[in-house]
XYZ file of N, CA, C and O in Angstrom:
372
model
N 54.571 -54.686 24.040
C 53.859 -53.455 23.740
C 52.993 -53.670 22.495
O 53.499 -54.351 21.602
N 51.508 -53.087 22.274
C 50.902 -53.522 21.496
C 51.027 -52.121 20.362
O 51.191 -50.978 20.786
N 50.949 -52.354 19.324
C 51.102 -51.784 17.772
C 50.852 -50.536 17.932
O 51.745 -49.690 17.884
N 48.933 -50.106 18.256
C 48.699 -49.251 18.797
C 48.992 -48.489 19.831
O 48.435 -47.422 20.093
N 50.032 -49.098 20.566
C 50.921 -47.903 21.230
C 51.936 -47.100 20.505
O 51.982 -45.873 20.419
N 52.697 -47.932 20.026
C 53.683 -47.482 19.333
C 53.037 -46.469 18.067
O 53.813 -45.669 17.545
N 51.802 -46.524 17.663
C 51.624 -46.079 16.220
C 50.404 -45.230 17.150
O 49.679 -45.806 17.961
N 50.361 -44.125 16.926
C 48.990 -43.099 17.357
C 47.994 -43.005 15.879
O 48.021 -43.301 14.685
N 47.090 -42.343 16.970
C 45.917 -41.575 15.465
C 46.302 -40.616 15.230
O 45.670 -40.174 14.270
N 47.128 -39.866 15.600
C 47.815 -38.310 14.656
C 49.182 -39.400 13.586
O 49.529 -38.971 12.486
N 49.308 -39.686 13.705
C 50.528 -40.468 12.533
C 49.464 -41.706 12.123
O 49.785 -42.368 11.137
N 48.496 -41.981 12.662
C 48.011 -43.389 11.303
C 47.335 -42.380 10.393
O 47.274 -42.705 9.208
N 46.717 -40.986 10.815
C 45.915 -40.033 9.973
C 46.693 -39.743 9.391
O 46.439 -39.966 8.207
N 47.796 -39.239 9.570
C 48.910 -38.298 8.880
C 49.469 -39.345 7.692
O 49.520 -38.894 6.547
N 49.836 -40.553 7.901
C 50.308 -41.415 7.302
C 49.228 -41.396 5.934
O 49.758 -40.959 4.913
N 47.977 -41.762 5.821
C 46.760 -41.484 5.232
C 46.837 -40.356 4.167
O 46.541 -40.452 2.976
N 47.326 -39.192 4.884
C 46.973 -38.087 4.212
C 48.314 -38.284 3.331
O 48.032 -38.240 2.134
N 49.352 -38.437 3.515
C 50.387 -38.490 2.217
C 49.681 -39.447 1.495
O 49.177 -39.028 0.453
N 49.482 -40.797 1.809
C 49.472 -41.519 0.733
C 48.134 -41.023 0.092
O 48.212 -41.174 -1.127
N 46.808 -40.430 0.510
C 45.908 -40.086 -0.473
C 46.409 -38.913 -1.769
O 46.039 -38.838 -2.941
N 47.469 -38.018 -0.926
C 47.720 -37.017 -1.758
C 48.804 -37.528 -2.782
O 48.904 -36.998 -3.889
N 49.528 -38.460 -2.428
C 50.197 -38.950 -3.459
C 49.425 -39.646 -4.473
O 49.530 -39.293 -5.647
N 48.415 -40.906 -4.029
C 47.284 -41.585 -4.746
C 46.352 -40.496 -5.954
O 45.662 -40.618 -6.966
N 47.004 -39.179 -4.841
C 45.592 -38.142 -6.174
C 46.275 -38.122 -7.537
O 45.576 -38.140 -8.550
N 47.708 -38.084 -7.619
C 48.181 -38.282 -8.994
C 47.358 -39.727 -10.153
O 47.435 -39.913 -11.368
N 46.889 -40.217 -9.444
C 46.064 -41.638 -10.378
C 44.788 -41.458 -10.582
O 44.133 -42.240 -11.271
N 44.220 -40.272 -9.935
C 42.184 -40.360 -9.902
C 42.211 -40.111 -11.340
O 41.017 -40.054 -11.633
N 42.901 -39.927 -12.420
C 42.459 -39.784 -13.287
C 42.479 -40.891 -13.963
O 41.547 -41.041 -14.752
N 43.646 -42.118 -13.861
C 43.371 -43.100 -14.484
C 42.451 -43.983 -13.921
O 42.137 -45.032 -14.484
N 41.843 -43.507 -12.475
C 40.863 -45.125 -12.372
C 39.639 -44.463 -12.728
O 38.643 -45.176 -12.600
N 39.458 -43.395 -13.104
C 38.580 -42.481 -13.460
C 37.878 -42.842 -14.866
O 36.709 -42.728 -15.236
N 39.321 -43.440 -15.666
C 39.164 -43.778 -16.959
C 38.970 -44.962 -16.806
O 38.140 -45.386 -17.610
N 39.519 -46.001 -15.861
C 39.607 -47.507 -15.653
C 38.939 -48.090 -14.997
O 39.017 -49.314 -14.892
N 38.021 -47.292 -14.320
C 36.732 -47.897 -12.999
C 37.448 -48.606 -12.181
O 36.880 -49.543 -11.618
N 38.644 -48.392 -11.945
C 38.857 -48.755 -10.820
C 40.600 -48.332 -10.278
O 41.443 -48.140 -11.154
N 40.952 -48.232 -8.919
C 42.196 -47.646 -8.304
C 43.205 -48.460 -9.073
O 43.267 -49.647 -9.394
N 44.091 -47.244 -9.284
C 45.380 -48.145 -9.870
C 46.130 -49.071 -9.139
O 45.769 -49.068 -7.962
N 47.260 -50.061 -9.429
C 48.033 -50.749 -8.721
C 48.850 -49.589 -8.063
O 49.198 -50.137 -7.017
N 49.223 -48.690 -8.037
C 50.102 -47.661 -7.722
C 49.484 -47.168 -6.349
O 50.230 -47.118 -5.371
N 47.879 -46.726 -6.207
C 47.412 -46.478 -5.636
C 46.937 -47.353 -3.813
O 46.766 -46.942 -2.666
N 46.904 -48.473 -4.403
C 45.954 -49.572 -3.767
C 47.898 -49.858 -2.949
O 48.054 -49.740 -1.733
N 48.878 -50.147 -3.721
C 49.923 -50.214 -2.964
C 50.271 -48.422 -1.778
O 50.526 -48.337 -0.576
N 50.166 -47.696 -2.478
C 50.188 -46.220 -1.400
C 49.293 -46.690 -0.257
O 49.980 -46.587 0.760
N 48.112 -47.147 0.050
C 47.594 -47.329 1.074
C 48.067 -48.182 1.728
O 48.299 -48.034 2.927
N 48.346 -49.420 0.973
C 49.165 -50.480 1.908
C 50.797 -49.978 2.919
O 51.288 -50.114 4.040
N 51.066 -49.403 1.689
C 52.579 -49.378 2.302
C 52.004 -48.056 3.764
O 52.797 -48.031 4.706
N 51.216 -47.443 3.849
C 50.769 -46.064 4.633
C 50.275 -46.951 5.850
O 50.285 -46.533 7.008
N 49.886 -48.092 5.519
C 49.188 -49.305 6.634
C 47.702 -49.217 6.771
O 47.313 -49.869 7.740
N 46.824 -48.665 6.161
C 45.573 -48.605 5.956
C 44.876 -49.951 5.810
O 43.746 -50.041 6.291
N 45.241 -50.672 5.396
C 44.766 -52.131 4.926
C 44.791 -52.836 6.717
O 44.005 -53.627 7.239
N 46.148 -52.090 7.345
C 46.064 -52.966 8.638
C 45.522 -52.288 9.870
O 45.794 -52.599 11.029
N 44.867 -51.499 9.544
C 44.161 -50.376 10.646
C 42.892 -51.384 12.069
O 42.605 -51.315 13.264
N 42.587 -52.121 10.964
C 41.597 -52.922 12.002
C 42.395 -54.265 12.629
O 42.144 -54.928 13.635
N 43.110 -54.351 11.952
C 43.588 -55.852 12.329
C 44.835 -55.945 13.765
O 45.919 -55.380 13.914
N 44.007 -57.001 14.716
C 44.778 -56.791 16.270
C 46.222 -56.752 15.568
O 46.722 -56.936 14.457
N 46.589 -56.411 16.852
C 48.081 -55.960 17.517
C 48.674 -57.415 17.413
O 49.801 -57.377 16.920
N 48.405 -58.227 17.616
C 48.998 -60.043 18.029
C 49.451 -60.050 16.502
O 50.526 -60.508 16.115
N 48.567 -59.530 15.768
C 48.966 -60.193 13.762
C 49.622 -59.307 13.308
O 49.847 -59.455 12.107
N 50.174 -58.139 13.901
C 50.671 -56.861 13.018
C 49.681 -56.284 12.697
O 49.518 -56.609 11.521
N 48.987 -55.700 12.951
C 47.610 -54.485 12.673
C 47.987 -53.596 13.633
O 48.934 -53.723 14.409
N 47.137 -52.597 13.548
C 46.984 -51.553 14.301
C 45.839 -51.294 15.331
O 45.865 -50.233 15.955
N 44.983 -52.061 15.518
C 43.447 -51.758 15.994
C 42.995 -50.555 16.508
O 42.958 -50.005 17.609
N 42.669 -50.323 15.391
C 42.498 -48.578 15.379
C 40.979 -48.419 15.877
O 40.077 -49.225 15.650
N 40.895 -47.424 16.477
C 39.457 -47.129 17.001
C 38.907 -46.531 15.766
O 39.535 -46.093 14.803
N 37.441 -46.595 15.981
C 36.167 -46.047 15.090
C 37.034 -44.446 14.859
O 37.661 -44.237 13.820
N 36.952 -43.476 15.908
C 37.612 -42.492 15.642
C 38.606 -42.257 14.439
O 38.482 -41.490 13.484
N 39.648 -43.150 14.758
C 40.888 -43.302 13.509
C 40.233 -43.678 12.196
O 40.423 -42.992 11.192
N 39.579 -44.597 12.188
C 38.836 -44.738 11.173
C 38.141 -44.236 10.326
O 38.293 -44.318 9.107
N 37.008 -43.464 11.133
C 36.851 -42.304 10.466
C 37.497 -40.326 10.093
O 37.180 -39.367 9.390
N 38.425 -40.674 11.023
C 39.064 -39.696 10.105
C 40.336 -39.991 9.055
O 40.942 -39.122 8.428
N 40.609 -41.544 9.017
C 41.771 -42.086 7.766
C 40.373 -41.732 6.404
O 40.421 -40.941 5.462
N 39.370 -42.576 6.780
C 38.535 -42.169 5.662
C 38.507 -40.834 5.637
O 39.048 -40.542 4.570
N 38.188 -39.838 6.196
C 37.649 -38.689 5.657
C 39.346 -37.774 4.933
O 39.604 -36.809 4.214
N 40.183 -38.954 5.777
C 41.270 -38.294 4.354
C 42.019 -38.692 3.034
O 42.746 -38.244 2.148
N 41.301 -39.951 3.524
C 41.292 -40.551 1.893
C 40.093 -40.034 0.876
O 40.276 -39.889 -0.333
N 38.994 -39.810 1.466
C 38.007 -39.593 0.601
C 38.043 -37.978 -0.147
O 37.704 -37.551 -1.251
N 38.565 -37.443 0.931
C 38.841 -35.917 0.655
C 39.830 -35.733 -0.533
O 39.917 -34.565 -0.914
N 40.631 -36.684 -1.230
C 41.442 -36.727 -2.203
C 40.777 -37.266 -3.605
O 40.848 -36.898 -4.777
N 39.997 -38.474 -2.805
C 39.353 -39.899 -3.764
C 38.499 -40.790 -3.200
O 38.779 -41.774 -2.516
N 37.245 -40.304 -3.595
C 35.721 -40.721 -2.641
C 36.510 -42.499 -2.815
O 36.691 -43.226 -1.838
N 36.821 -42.835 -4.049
C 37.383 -44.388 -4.334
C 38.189 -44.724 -3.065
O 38.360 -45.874 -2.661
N 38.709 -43.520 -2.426
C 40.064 -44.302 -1.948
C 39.955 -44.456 -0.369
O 40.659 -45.031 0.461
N 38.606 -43.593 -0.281
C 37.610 -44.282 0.994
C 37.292 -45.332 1.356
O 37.569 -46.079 2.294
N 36.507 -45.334 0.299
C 35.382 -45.990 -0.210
C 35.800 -47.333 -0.118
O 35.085 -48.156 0.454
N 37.172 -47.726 -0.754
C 37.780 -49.094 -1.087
C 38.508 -48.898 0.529
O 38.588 -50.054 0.945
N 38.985 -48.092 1.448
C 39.714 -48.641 2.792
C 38.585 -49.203 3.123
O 38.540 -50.420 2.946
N 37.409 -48.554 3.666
C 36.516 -48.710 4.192
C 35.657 -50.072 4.352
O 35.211 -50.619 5.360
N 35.575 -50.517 2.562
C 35.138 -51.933 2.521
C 36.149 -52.821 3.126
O 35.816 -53.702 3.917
N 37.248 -52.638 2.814
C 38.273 -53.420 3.260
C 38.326 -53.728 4.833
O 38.868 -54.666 5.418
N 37.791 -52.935 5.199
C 37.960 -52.511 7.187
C 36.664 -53.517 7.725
O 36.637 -53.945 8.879
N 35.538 -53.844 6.654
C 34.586 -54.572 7.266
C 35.021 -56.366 7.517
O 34.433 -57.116 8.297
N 35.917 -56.654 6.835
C 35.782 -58.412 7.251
C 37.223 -58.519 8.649
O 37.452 -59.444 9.427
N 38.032 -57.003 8.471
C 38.730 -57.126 9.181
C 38.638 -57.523 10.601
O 39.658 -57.606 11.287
């Protein structure tokens, strides 16, 4: 069974939305620091955001464009950064 069965786009979104709302506790220090905290950048990982593009064979999720853009629009909705940084991340994937 491939990843994306087991894992939907209502729970990879949902997953997203805790960890941005938890991540919102830090917009103030990367705010001050130009850049996402370690605290933060781990909330997305552990939420699986980092593995959204990456096939099913490696442990990813291969999430459609759809999922994609709505994990961003709920990361960004917390922390344009915390888009902004899945998002780049999603391109070499």
């Amino acid at each position: 069974m491939l990843a994306r069965d087991v894992v939907g786009q209502e729970e990879l979104v949902g997953r997203a939305g805790e960890a941005a709302r938890a991540a919102g506790a830090f917009v103030g220090w990367s705010d001050r620091h130009g850049r996402l905290a370690d605290e933060q950048i781990g909330l997305l990982a552990e939420a699986g955001v980092f593995r959204l593009r990456v096939p099913a064979r490696f442990g990813g999720f291969e999430a459609d464009t759809s999922t994609l853009v709505r994990v961003g629009a709920e990361l960004g909705a917390v922390d344009g950064s915390l888009g902004w940084t899945a998002q780049v991340y999603w391109i070499p994937t």
